[in-house]
PDB file of C-alpha atoms and ligand atoms in Angstrom:
ATOM      1  CA  MET Z   1      -3.757  63.180  -0.829  1.00  0.00           C
ATOM      2  CA  SER Z   2      -5.879  60.071  -0.363  1.00  0.00           C
ATOM      3  CA  MET Z   3      -6.691  58.474   3.049  1.00  0.00           C
ATOM      4  CA  THR Z   4      -4.837  55.330   2.017  1.00  0.00           C
ATOM      5  CA  SER Z   5      -1.666  57.097   1.292  1.00  0.00           C
ATOM      6  CA  SER Z   6      -1.823  59.380   4.233  1.00  0.00           C
ATOM      7  CA  ARG Z   7      -1.908  56.443   6.531  1.00  0.00           C
ATOM      8  CA  THR Z   8       1.540  55.477   5.259  1.00  0.00           C
ATOM      9  CA  GLN Z   9       2.639  58.480   7.357  1.00  0.00           C
ATOM     10  CA  LYS Z  10       2.228  58.551  11.220  1.00  0.00           C
ATOM     11  CA  VAL Z  11       0.469  61.427  12.793  1.00  0.00           C
ATOM     12  CA  VAL Z  12       1.744  63.092  16.042  1.00  0.00           C
ATOM     13  CA  VAL Z  13       0.012  65.984  17.914  1.00  0.00           C
ATOM     14  CA  VAL Z  14       2.038  68.018  20.308  1.00  0.00           C
ATOM     15  CA  THR Z  15       0.732  70.450  22.548  1.00  0.00           C
ATOM     16  CA  GLY Z  16       2.626  73.638  23.672  1.00  0.00           C
ATOM     17  CA  ALA Z  17       4.876  73.095  20.543  1.00  0.00           C
ATOM     18  CA  GLY Z  18       5.500  76.972  19.443  1.00  0.00           C
ATOM     19  CA  ILE Z  19       8.610  77.231  21.770  1.00  0.00           C
ATOM     20  CA  GLY Z  20      10.932  75.198  24.193  1.00  0.00           C
ATOM     21  CA  ILE Z  21      10.715  71.431  24.520  1.00  0.00           C
ATOM     22  CA  GLY Z  22       7.465  71.222  22.465  1.00  0.00           C
ATOM     23  CA  ARG Z  23       9.246  73.000  19.437  1.00  0.00           C
ATOM     24  CA  ALA Z  24      12.126  70.724  19.418  1.00  0.00           C
ATOM     25  CA  THR Z  25       9.974  67.801  19.892  1.00  0.00           C
ATOM     26  CA  ALA Z  26       7.664  68.636  16.938  1.00  0.00           C
ATOM     27  CA  LYS Z  27      10.781  69.472  14.838  1.00  0.00           C
ATOM     28  CA  ALA Z  28      12.295  65.955  15.711  1.00  0.00           C
ATOM     29  CA  PHE Z  29       9.077  64.206  14.819  1.00  0.00           C
ATOM     30  CA  GLY Z  30       9.067  66.228  11.501  1.00  0.00           C
ATOM     31  CA  ALA Z  31      12.598  64.931  10.792  1.00  0.00           C
ATOM     32  CA  LEU Z  32      11.434  61.290  11.522  1.00  0.00           C
ATOM     33  CA  ASP Z  33       8.829  61.699   8.881  1.00  0.00           C
ATOM     34  CA  TYR Z  34       5.752  62.078  10.954  1.00  0.00           C
ATOM     35  CA  ARG Z  35       2.958  64.347  10.086  1.00  0.00           C
ATOM     36  CA  VAL Z  36       3.186  66.750  13.004  1.00  0.00           C
ATOM     37  CA  ILE Z  37       0.149  68.543  14.363  1.00  0.00           C
ATOM     38  CA  VAL Z  38       1.829  71.740  15.998  1.00  0.00           C
ATOM     39  CA  THR Z  39      -0.659  73.269  18.596  1.00  0.00           C
ATOM     40  CA  ASP Z  40      -0.050  76.018  21.067  1.00  0.00           C
ATOM     41  CA  VAL Z  41      -1.693  79.129  22.446  1.00  0.00           C
ATOM     42  CA  LEU Z  42       1.135  81.130  20.756  1.00  0.00           C
ATOM     43  CA  GLN Z  43      -0.174  81.495  17.227  1.00  0.00           C
ATOM     44  CA  ALA Z  44       2.734  83.220  15.443  1.00  0.00           C
ATOM     45  CA  GLU Z  45       5.366  80.899  17.162  1.00  0.00           C
ATOM     46  CA  GLY Z  46       3.257  77.568  16.356  1.00  0.00           C
ATOM     47  CA  GLU Z  47       2.933  78.633  12.785  1.00  0.00           C
ATOM     48  CA  MET Z  48       6.646  79.408  12.531  1.00  0.00           C
ATOM     49  CA  VAL Z  49       7.516  75.975  13.856  1.00  0.00           C
ATOM     50  CA  ALA Z  50       5.200  74.303  11.293  1.00  0.00           C
ATOM     51  CA  ALA Z  51       6.765  76.225   8.445  1.00  0.00           C
ATOM     52  CA  GLN Z  52      10.325  75.249   9.435  1.00  0.00           C
ATOM     53  CA  ILE Z  53       9.412  71.574   9.603  1.00  0.00           C
ATOM     54  CA  ARG Z  54       7.895  71.927   6.109  1.00  0.00           C
ATOM     55  CA  GLU Z  55      11.024  73.854   4.881  1.00  0.00           C
ATOM     56  CA  ALA Z  56      13.047  71.054   6.305  1.00  0.00           C
ATOM     57  CA  GLY Z  57      11.127  68.680   3.961  1.00  0.00           C
ATOM     58  CA  GLY Z  58       8.579  67.432   6.659  1.00  0.00           C
ATOM     59  CA  GLN Z  59       4.860  67.743   7.015  1.00  0.00           C
ATOM     60  CA  ALA Z  60       3.228  69.887   9.474  1.00  0.00           C
ATOM     61  CA  GLU Z  61       0.392  72.051  10.304  1.00  0.00           C
ATOM     62  CA  PHE Z  62      -0.327  74.664  13.044  1.00  0.00           C
ATOM     63  CA  TYR Z  63      -3.617  74.500  15.016  1.00  0.00           C
ATOM     64  CA  PRO Z  64      -4.281  76.896  17.869  1.00  0.00           C
ATOM     65  CA  LEU Z  65      -5.090  74.960  21.096  1.00  0.00           C
ATOM     66  CA  ASP Z  66      -5.477  75.881  24.581  1.00  0.00           C
ATOM     67  CA  VAL Z  67      -5.372  72.609  26.634  1.00  0.00           C
ATOM     68  CA  ARG Z  68      -7.860  74.334  29.019  1.00  0.00           C
ATOM     69  CA  ASP Z  69     -10.625  73.961  26.514  1.00  0.00           C
ATOM     70  CA  THR Z  70     -12.364  70.544  26.491  1.00  0.00           C
ATOM     71  CA  ASN Z  71     -14.326  71.195  23.191  1.00  0.00           C
ATOM     72  CA  ALA Z  72     -11.331  72.656  21.548  1.00  0.00           C
ATOM     73  CA  CYS Z  73      -9.236  69.505  22.599  1.00  0.00           C
ATOM     74  CA  ASN Z  74     -12.064  67.200  21.158  1.00  0.00           C
ATOM     75  CA  GLY Z  75     -12.531  69.400  18.248  1.00  0.00           C
ATOM     76  CA  LEU Z  76      -8.806  69.266  17.301  1.00  0.00           C
ATOM     77  CA  VAL Z  77      -8.657  65.492  17.528  1.00  0.00           C
ATOM     78  CA  ALA Z  78     -11.846  65.078  15.502  1.00  0.00           C
ATOM     79  CA  THR Z  79     -10.392  67.544  12.816  1.00  0.00           C
ATOM     80  CA  VAL Z  80      -7.091  65.672  12.472  1.00  0.00           C
ATOM     81  CA  GLU Z  81      -8.615  62.232  12.554  1.00  0.00           C
ATOM     82  CA  LYS Z  82     -11.042  63.273   9.793  1.00  0.00           C
ATOM     83  CA  LYS Z  83      -8.169  64.802   7.578  1.00  0.00           C
ATOM     84  CA  TYR Z  84      -5.608  62.197   8.114  1.00  0.00           C
ATOM     85  CA  GLY Z  85      -7.495  58.916   9.202  1.00  0.00           C
ATOM     86  CA  ALA Z  86      -5.836  58.654  12.670  1.00  0.00           C
ATOM     87  CA  ILE Z  87      -3.566  60.101  15.243  1.00  0.00           C
ATOM     88  CA  ASP Z  88      -0.775  57.647  16.337  1.00  0.00           C
ATOM     89  CA  SER Z  89       0.835  59.580  19.230  1.00  0.00           C
ATOM     90  CA  VAL Z  90       0.047  62.392  21.335  1.00  0.00           C
ATOM     91  CA  ILE Z  91       2.744  64.449  23.328  1.00  0.00           C
ATOM     92  CA  ALA Z  92       1.022  66.247  26.202  1.00  0.00           C
ATOM     93  CA  ASN Z  93       3.770  68.843  26.720  1.00  0.00           C
ATOM     94  CA  ALA Z  94       1.887  72.339  27.433  1.00  0.00           C
ATOM     95  CA  GLY Z  95       2.710  73.578  30.840  1.00  0.00           C
ATOM     96  CA  ILE Z  96       3.175  76.568  33.114  1.00  0.00           C
ATOM     97  CA  ALA Z  97       5.259  77.102  36.152  1.00  0.00           C
ATOM     98  CA  HIS Z  98       4.285  80.258  37.997  1.00  0.00           C
ATOM     99  CA  ARG Z  99       6.141  81.150  41.321  1.00  0.00           C
ATOM    100  CA  VAL Z 100       3.496  81.822  43.914  1.00  0.00           C
ATOM    101  CA  PRO Z 101       4.263  81.690  47.605  1.00  0.00           C
ATOM    102  CA  LEU Z 102       1.770  79.486  49.709  1.00  0.00           C
ATOM    103  CA  ASP Z 103       0.314  82.513  51.205  1.00  0.00           C
ATOM    104  CA  GLU Z 104      -0.611  84.027  48.023  1.00  0.00           C
ATOM    105  CA  LEU Z 105      -1.719  80.946  46.412  1.00  0.00           C
ATOM    106  CA  THR Z 106      -5.548  81.542  45.922  1.00  0.00           C
ATOM    107  CA  ASP Z 107      -7.916  78.835  44.679  1.00  0.00           C
ATOM    108  CA  GLU Z 108      -7.692  80.492  41.225  1.00  0.00           C
ATOM    109  CA  LYS Z 109      -3.965  80.296  40.975  1.00  0.00           C
ATOM    110  CA  TRP Z 110      -3.877  76.695  42.168  1.00  0.00           C
ATOM    111  CA  ASP Z 111      -6.619  75.958  39.748  1.00  0.00           C
ATOM    112  CA  LEU Z 112      -4.918  77.446  36.684  1.00  0.00           C
ATOM    113  CA  THR Z 113      -1.787  75.281  37.154  1.00  0.00           C
ATOM    114  CA  MET Z 114      -3.983  72.218  37.658  1.00  0.00           C
ATOM    115  CA  ASP Z 115      -5.988  73.044  34.671  1.00  0.00           C
ATOM    116  CA  ILE Z 116      -3.182  73.174  32.240  1.00  0.00           C
ATOM    117  CA  ASP Z 117      -0.265  71.014  33.838  1.00  0.00           C
ATOM    118  CA  LEU Z 118      -2.662  68.137  34.774  1.00  0.00           C
ATOM    119  CA  LYS Z 119      -5.996  68.412  33.353  1.00  0.00           C
ATOM    120  CA  GLY Z 120      -4.713  69.610  30.197  1.00  0.00           C
ATOM    121  CA  VAL Z 121      -2.711  66.504  29.903  1.00  0.00           C
ATOM    122  CA  PHE Z 122      -5.791  64.409  30.628  1.00  0.00           C
ATOM    123  CA  ARG Z 123      -7.999  66.321  28.127  1.00  0.00           C
ATOM    124  CA  ILE Z 124      -5.974  65.925  25.106  1.00  0.00           C
ATOM    125  CA  ILE Z 125      -5.275  62.317  25.831  1.00  0.00           C
ATOM    126  CA  ARG Z 126      -8.886  61.453  26.621  1.00  0.00           C
ATOM    127  CA  ALA Z 127      -9.950  63.083  23.099  1.00  0.00           C
ATOM    128  CA  ALA Z 128      -7.381  60.793  21.313  1.00  0.00           C
ATOM    129  CA  LEU Z 129      -8.291  57.570  23.070  1.00  0.00           C
ATOM    130  CA  PRO Z 130     -11.438  56.409  21.204  1.00  0.00           C
ATOM    131  CA  GLY Z 131      -9.506  56.498  17.915  1.00  0.00           C
ATOM    132  CA  MET Z 132      -6.445  54.708  19.357  1.00  0.00           C
ATOM    133  CA  LYS Z 133      -8.698  52.017  20.976  1.00  0.00           C
ATOM    134  CA  GLN Z 134     -10.430  51.429  17.847  1.00  0.00           C
ATOM    135  CA  ARG Z 135      -7.221  50.819  15.898  1.00  0.00           C
ATOM    136  CA  LYS Z 136      -5.625  48.955  18.942  1.00  0.00           C
ATOM    137  CA  SER Z 137      -2.579  51.100  18.629  1.00  0.00           C
ATOM    138  CA  GLY Z 138      -1.188  54.409  20.154  1.00  0.00           C
ATOM    139  CA  SER Z 139       1.697  55.781  21.959  1.00  0.00           C
ATOM    140  CA  ILE Z 140       1.335  58.855  24.379  1.00  0.00           C
ATOM    141  CA  VAL Z 141       3.925  60.704  26.248  1.00  0.00           C
ATOM    142  CA  ALA Z 142       3.079  63.265  28.949  1.00  0.00           C
ATOM    143  CA  VAL Z 143       5.649  65.925  30.250  1.00  0.00           C
ATOM    144  CA  SER Z 144       6.102  65.883  34.022  1.00  0.00           C
ATOM    145  CA  SER Z 145       9.196  67.442  35.713  1.00  0.00           C
ATOM    146  CA  ILE Z 146      12.048  66.579  38.120  1.00  0.00           C
ATOM    147  CA  MET Z 147       9.965  68.776  40.594  1.00  0.00           C
ATOM    148  CA  GLY Z 148       7.190  66.168  40.289  1.00  0.00           C
ATOM    149  CA  VAL Z 149       9.181  63.037  40.663  1.00  0.00           C
ATOM    150  CA  ALA Z 150      12.333  63.857  42.913  1.00  0.00           C
ATOM    151  CA  TYR Z 151      12.715  67.444  44.139  1.00  0.00           C
ATOM    152  CA  GLY Z 152      10.394  69.847  46.061  1.00  0.00           C
ATOM    153  CA  TRP Z 153      10.385  73.463  44.610  1.00  0.00           C
ATOM    154  CA  ASP Z 154       9.658  76.356  46.997  1.00  0.00           C
ATOM    155  CA  GLU Z 155       7.191  78.569  46.078  1.00  0.00           C
ATOM    156  CA  HIS Z 156       5.911  76.140  43.360  1.00  0.00           C
ATOM    157  CA  ALA Z 157       4.053  73.487  45.523  1.00  0.00           C
ATOM    158  CA  HIS Z 158       1.074  73.821  43.205  1.00  0.00           C
ATOM    159  CA  TYR Z 159       3.343  72.980  40.200  1.00  0.00           C
ATOM    160  CA  SER Z 160       5.237  70.137  41.887  1.00  0.00           C
ATOM    161  CA  ALA Z 161       1.724  68.639  42.837  1.00  0.00           C
ATOM    162  CA  ALA Z 162       0.355  69.109  39.295  1.00  0.00           C
ATOM    163  CA  LYS Z 163       3.551  67.332  37.865  1.00  0.00           C
ATOM    164  CA  ALA Z 164       3.472  64.523  40.600  1.00  0.00           C
ATOM    165  CA  GLY Z 165      -0.238  64.111  39.350  1.00  0.00           C
ATOM    166  CA  VAL Z 166       1.111  63.537  35.748  1.00  0.00           C
ATOM    167  CA  VAL Z 167       3.082  60.499  36.984  1.00  0.00           C
ATOM    168  CA  GLY Z 168      -0.080  58.931  38.580  1.00  0.00           C
ATOM    169  CA  LEU Z 169      -1.993  59.709  35.517  1.00  0.00           C
ATOM    170  CA  VAL Z 170       0.648  57.894  33.377  1.00  0.00           C
ATOM    171  CA  ARG Z 171       0.620  54.851  35.619  1.00  0.00           C
ATOM    172  CA  GLY Z 172      -3.123  54.603  35.736  1.00  0.00           C
ATOM    173  CA  LEU Z 173      -3.679  55.044  31.943  1.00  0.00           C
ATOM    174  CA  ALA Z 174      -0.849  52.585  31.060  1.00  0.00           C
ATOM    175  CA  VAL Z 175      -2.616  49.766  33.083  1.00  0.00           C
ATOM    176  CA  GLU Z 176      -6.062  50.672  31.641  1.00  0.00           C
ATOM    177  CA  LEU Z 177      -4.841  51.103  28.113  1.00  0.00           C
ATOM    178  CA  GLY Z 178      -2.068  48.479  27.724  1.00  0.00           C
ATOM    179  CA  ARG Z 179      -4.617  45.692  26.625  1.00  0.00           C
ATOM    180  CA  HIS Z 180      -5.707  48.212  23.918  1.00  0.00           C
ATOM    181  CA  GLY Z 181      -2.342  48.372  22.323  1.00  0.00           C
ATOM    182  CA  ILE Z 182      -1.632  51.753  23.853  1.00  0.00           C
ATOM    183  CA  ARG Z 183       1.438  52.761  25.742  1.00  0.00           C
ATOM    184  CA  VAL Z 184       1.538  55.758  28.026  1.00  0.00           C
ATOM    185  CA  ASN Z 185       4.854  57.098  29.285  1.00  0.00           C
ATOM    186  CA  GLY Z 186       6.158  60.344  30.948  1.00  0.00           C
ATOM    187  CA  LEU Z 187       9.264  62.578  30.643  1.00  0.00           C
ATOM    188  CA  ALA Z 188      10.380  64.293  33.628  1.00  0.00           C
ATOM    189  CA  PRO Z 189      12.901  66.863  32.498  1.00  0.00           C
ATOM    190  CA  GLY Z 190      15.744  68.372  34.817  1.00  0.00           C
ATOM    191  CA  PHE Z 191      16.714  71.971  34.154  1.00  0.00           C
ATOM    192  CA  ILE Z 192      16.082  72.642  30.608  1.00  0.00           C
ATOM    193  CA  ARG Z 193      17.011  75.879  28.863  1.00  0.00           C
ATOM    194  CA  THR Z 194      13.694  77.171  27.532  1.00  0.00           C
ATOM    195  CA  ALA Z 195      11.627  80.287  28.266  1.00  0.00           C
ATOM    196  CA  GLN Z 196      10.085  78.779  31.217  1.00  0.00           C
ATOM    197  CA  ALA Z 197      13.536  78.039  33.014  1.00  0.00           C
ATOM    198  CA  LEU Z 198      14.819  81.363  31.837  1.00  0.00           C
ATOM    199  CA  SER Z 199      12.359  83.298  33.507  1.00  0.00           C
ATOM    200  CA  GLU Z 200      13.754  85.474  36.267  1.00  0.00           C
ATOM    201  CA  GLN Z 201      10.231  85.819  37.761  1.00  0.00           C
ATOM    202  CA  HIS Z 202       9.169  82.300  37.940  1.00  0.00           C
ATOM    203  CA  SER Z 203      12.106  80.085  37.642  1.00  0.00           C
ATOM    204  CA  LYS Z 204      15.975  80.035  37.629  1.00  0.00           C
ATOM    205  CA  GLY Z 205      16.890  82.837  35.041  1.00  0.00           C
ATOM    206  CA  GLU Z 206      20.310  82.625  33.075  1.00  0.00           C
ATOM    207  CA  ALA Z 207      22.396  83.229  36.087  1.00  0.00           C
ATOM    208  CA  GLY Z 208      20.448  80.547  38.059  1.00  0.00           C
ATOM    209  CA  LEU Z 209      20.766  78.029  35.154  1.00  0.00           C
ATOM    210  CA  GLN Z 210      24.469  78.661  35.036  1.00  0.00           C
ATOM    211  CA  ALA Z 211      24.968  78.197  38.666  1.00  0.00           C
ATOM    212  CA  VAL Z 212      23.028  74.924  38.603  1.00  0.00           C
ATOM    213  CA  SER Z 213      25.270  73.619  35.763  1.00  0.00           C
ATOM    214  CA  ALA Z 214      28.140  73.164  38.072  1.00  0.00           C
ATOM    215  CA  SER Z 215      26.149  70.530  40.279  1.00  0.00           C
ATOM    216  CA  ILE Z 216      24.853  68.574  37.204  1.00  0.00           C
ATOM    217  CA  PRO Z 217      27.131  65.432  36.556  1.00  0.00           C
ATOM    218  CA  LEU Z 218      26.892  66.076  32.928  1.00  0.00           C
ATOM    219  CA  GLY Z 219      28.159  69.445  33.372  1.00  0.00           C
ATOM    220  CA  ARG Z 220      25.317  71.585  31.754  1.00  0.00           C
ATOM    221  CA  VAL Z 221      21.647  72.238  31.784  1.00  0.00           C
ATOM    222  CA  GLY Z 222      19.648  70.353  29.212  1.00  0.00           C
ATOM    223  CA  GLU Z 223      18.773  71.658  25.756  1.00  0.00           C
ATOM    224  CA  PRO Z 224      15.184  71.048  24.505  1.00  0.00           C
ATOM    225  CA  GLU Z 225      16.613  68.703  21.789  1.00  0.00           C
ATOM    226  CA  ASP Z 226      17.809  66.378  24.809  1.00  0.00           C
ATOM    227  CA  MET Z 227      14.236  66.045  25.673  1.00  0.00           C
ATOM    228  CA  ALA Z 228      12.962  65.732  22.260  1.00  0.00           C
ATOM    229  CA  ASP Z 229      15.190  62.569  21.465  1.00  0.00           C
ATOM    230  CA  VAL Z 230      13.953  60.835  24.476  1.00  0.00           C
ATOM    231  CA  ILE Z 231      10.372  61.562  23.783  1.00  0.00           C
ATOM    232  CA  THR Z 232      10.756  60.389  20.197  1.00  0.00           C
ATOM    233  CA  PHE Z 233      12.541  57.217  21.500  1.00  0.00           C
ATOM    234  CA  MET Z 234       9.652  56.573  23.929  1.00  0.00           C
ATOM    235  CA  VAL Z 235       7.087  57.034  21.245  1.00  0.00           C
ATOM    236  CA  SER Z 236       8.918  54.717  18.741  1.00  0.00           C
ATOM    237  CA  ASP Z 237       8.838  50.920  18.381  1.00  0.00           C
ATOM    238  CA  LYS Z 238      12.271  50.675  20.116  1.00  0.00           C
ATOM    239  CA  ALA Z 239      10.272  51.493  23.347  1.00  0.00           C
ATOM    240  CA  ARG Z 240       7.646  48.739  22.405  1.00  0.00           C
ATOM    241  CA  TYR Z 241       7.844  47.234  25.859  1.00  0.00           C
ATOM    242  CA  LEU Z 242       7.894  50.318  27.925  1.00  0.00           C
ATOM    243  CA  THR Z 243       4.699  51.728  29.512  1.00  0.00           C
ATOM    244  CA  GLY Z 244       3.737  53.482  32.664  1.00  0.00           C
ATOM    245  CA  GLN Z 245       7.178  54.932  33.411  1.00  0.00           C
ATOM    246  CA  THR Z 246       7.979  58.493  33.891  1.00  0.00           C
ATOM    247  CA  ILE Z 247      11.664  58.855  32.875  1.00  0.00           C
ATOM    248  CA  LEU Z 248      13.968  61.335  34.706  1.00  0.00           C
ATOM    249  CA  VAL Z 249      16.237  63.103  32.196  1.00  0.00           C
ATOM    250  CA  ASP Z 250      18.370  65.577  34.129  1.00  0.00           C
ATOM    251  CA  GLY Z 251      21.973  65.077  33.328  1.00  0.00           C
ATOM    252  CA  GLY Z 252      22.349  62.958  36.537  1.00  0.00           C
ATOM    253  CA  LEU Z 253      21.344  65.832  38.742  1.00  0.00           C
ATOM    254  CA  ALA Z 254      18.973  63.855  41.041  1.00  0.00           C
ATOM    255  CA  ILE Z 255      20.957  60.587  41.517  1.00  0.00           C
ATOM    256  CA  GLN Z 256      24.293  62.065  42.954  1.00  0.00           C
ATOM    257  CA  SER Z 257      24.921  61.901  46.689  1.00  0.00           C
ATOM    258  CA  HIS Z 258      25.740  65.089  48.896  1.00  0.00           C
TER     259      HIS Z 258
HETATM  260  P1  NAP C 301       7.912  77.053  27.517  1.00  0.00           P
HETATM  261  O1  NAP C 301       9.047  77.213  26.675  1.00  0.00           O
HETATM  262  O2  NAP C 301       7.258  77.894  28.332  1.00  0.00           O
HETATM  263  O3  NAP C 301       6.705  76.327  26.613  1.00  0.00           O
HETATM  264  C1  NAP C 301       5.534  75.967  26.869  1.00  0.00           C
HETATM  265  C2  NAP C 301       4.468  76.079  25.980  1.00  0.00           C
HETATM  266  O4  NAP C 301       3.204  75.732  26.436  1.00  0.00           O
HETATM  267  C3  NAP C 301       4.354  77.587  25.684  1.00  0.00           C
HETATM  268  O5  NAP C 301       4.288  77.843  24.183  1.00  0.00           O
HETATM  269  C4  NAP C 301       3.229  78.035  26.447  1.00  0.00           C
HETATM  270  O6  NAP C 301       2.592  79.183  26.017  1.00  0.00           O
HETATM  271  C5  NAP C 301       2.400  76.757  26.196  1.00  0.00           C
HETATM  272  N1  NAP C 301       1.184  76.819  27.059  1.00  0.00           N
HETATM  273  C6  NAP C 301       0.935  77.502  28.110  1.00  0.00           C
HETATM  274  N2  NAP C 301      -0.285  77.359  28.437  1.00  0.00           N
HETATM  275  C7  NAP C 301      -0.895  76.650  27.598  1.00  0.00           C
HETATM  276  C8  NAP C 301      -2.226  76.187  27.359  1.00  0.00           C
HETATM  277  N3  NAP C 301      -3.248  76.403  28.232  1.00  0.00           N
HETATM  278  N4  NAP C 301      -2.584  75.410  26.277  1.00  0.00           N
HETATM  279  C9  NAP C 301      -1.662  75.332  25.377  1.00  0.00           C
HETATM  280  N5  NAP C 301      -0.338  75.737  25.462  1.00  0.00           N
HETATM  281  C10 NAP C 301       0.068  76.373  26.489  1.00  0.00           C
HETATM  282  O7  NAP C 301       8.233  75.677  28.501  1.00  0.00           O
HETATM  283  P2  NAP C 301       9.116  74.383  28.425  1.00  0.00           P
HETATM  284  O8  NAP C 301      10.240  74.459  29.238  1.00  0.00           O
HETATM  285  O9  NAP C 301       9.369  74.045  26.923  1.00  0.00           O
HETATM  286  O10 NAP C 301       8.155  73.395  29.054  1.00  0.00           O
HETATM  287  C11 NAP C 301       7.654  72.277  28.416  1.00  0.00           C
HETATM  288  C12 NAP C 301       7.086  71.411  29.313  1.00  0.00           C
HETATM  289  O11 NAP C 301       8.230  70.892  30.010  1.00  0.00           O
HETATM  290  C13 NAP C 301       6.041  71.968  30.276  1.00  0.00           C
HETATM  291  O12 NAP C 301       5.053  71.039  30.723  1.00  0.00           O
HETATM  292  C14 NAP C 301       7.053  72.207  31.654  1.00  0.00           C
HETATM  293  O13 NAP C 301       6.463  72.378  32.762  1.00  0.00           O
HETATM  294  C15 NAP C 301       7.980  70.987  31.496  1.00  0.00           C
HETATM  295  N6  NAP C 301       9.283  71.038  32.233  1.00  0.00           N
HETATM  296  C16 NAP C 301      10.061  72.074  31.853  1.00  0.00           C
HETATM  297  C17 NAP C 301      11.411  72.105  32.467  1.00  0.00           C
HETATM  298  C18 NAP C 301      12.363  73.227  32.118  1.00  0.00           C
HETATM  299  O14 NAP C 301      13.432  73.247  32.817  1.00  0.00           O
HETATM  300  N7  NAP C 301      12.144  73.972  30.979  1.00  0.00           N
HETATM  301  C19 NAP C 301      11.582  71.271  33.521  1.00  0.00           C
HETATM  302  C20 NAP C 301      10.689  70.404  33.679  1.00  0.00           C
HETATM  303  C21 NAP C 301       9.436  70.246  33.119  1.00  0.00           C
HETATM  304  P3  NAP C 301       2.917  80.560  26.905  1.00  0.00           P
HETATM  305  O15 NAP C 301       4.475  80.929  26.615  1.00  0.00           O
HETATM  306  O16 NAP C 301       1.848  81.654  26.404  1.00  0.00           O
HETATM  307  O17 NAP C 301       2.750  80.218  28.360  1.00  0.00           O
END
């Protein structure tokens, strides 16, 4: 494919796209005719997502990417820009949520969460910015959490801190980059049915998700596709005047009175 024809198709990079919210988001972009750069530390899962997008008639490729690795983030962006001319959008989704009570929260455990959930967001965005600035165009979404914008989460203070950090990063970058034609927004998911939330060890587990459903005004926990549709909206031209906002998408959980 020539460079000219490839630029008729927008290119999106999604981190942590092998499973969960990232996978649903990658597939949603595939259906919207984006070229989807599926990245994850999970190789088999990521390759399967890219294959499924292609089978559905879309364009996708998998690249292994650990967002803790600055050179790998820079290298991925360079590879994709060389191959396809530009990156139009970055979805900084990769994240972990490990349960660690404060008295067991070593520097290493704190740093691991910060390194993935906050610095990993910064790393992939930083890599993509020179190209976006040059073209005066770009749309970025970083994934925060209800635990970063509205709730505290016991034994996950490090996670809440990292996810609150994402909100600040989104605001700061939106102000810095607006004049360059780049929009930066955040998504704060509520309780979403993914491996992360289904973990009995680190999160709610199946029974916990069922229990919390009763207190969600829309009557159910979220599905990854519920997040993907908001992310694709935020990236799209429909949201052309939206920047610096982290949108809480939680089925109404946080706004009800008790
Ligand atoms: P998930 O199903 O666990 O998917 C996250 C993906 O990111 C996994 O493939 C994971 O691989 C990958 N990942 C972990 N560390 C990575 C690294 N260093 N570099 C690249 N990829 C890495 O979780 P999810 O629920 O879809 O979460 C997606 C995002 O939404 C996360 O930022 C999460 O914190 C946020 N979120 C989720 C919920 C929820 O209820 N599910 C709520 C609020 C916010 P491994 O499986 O090997 O770790």
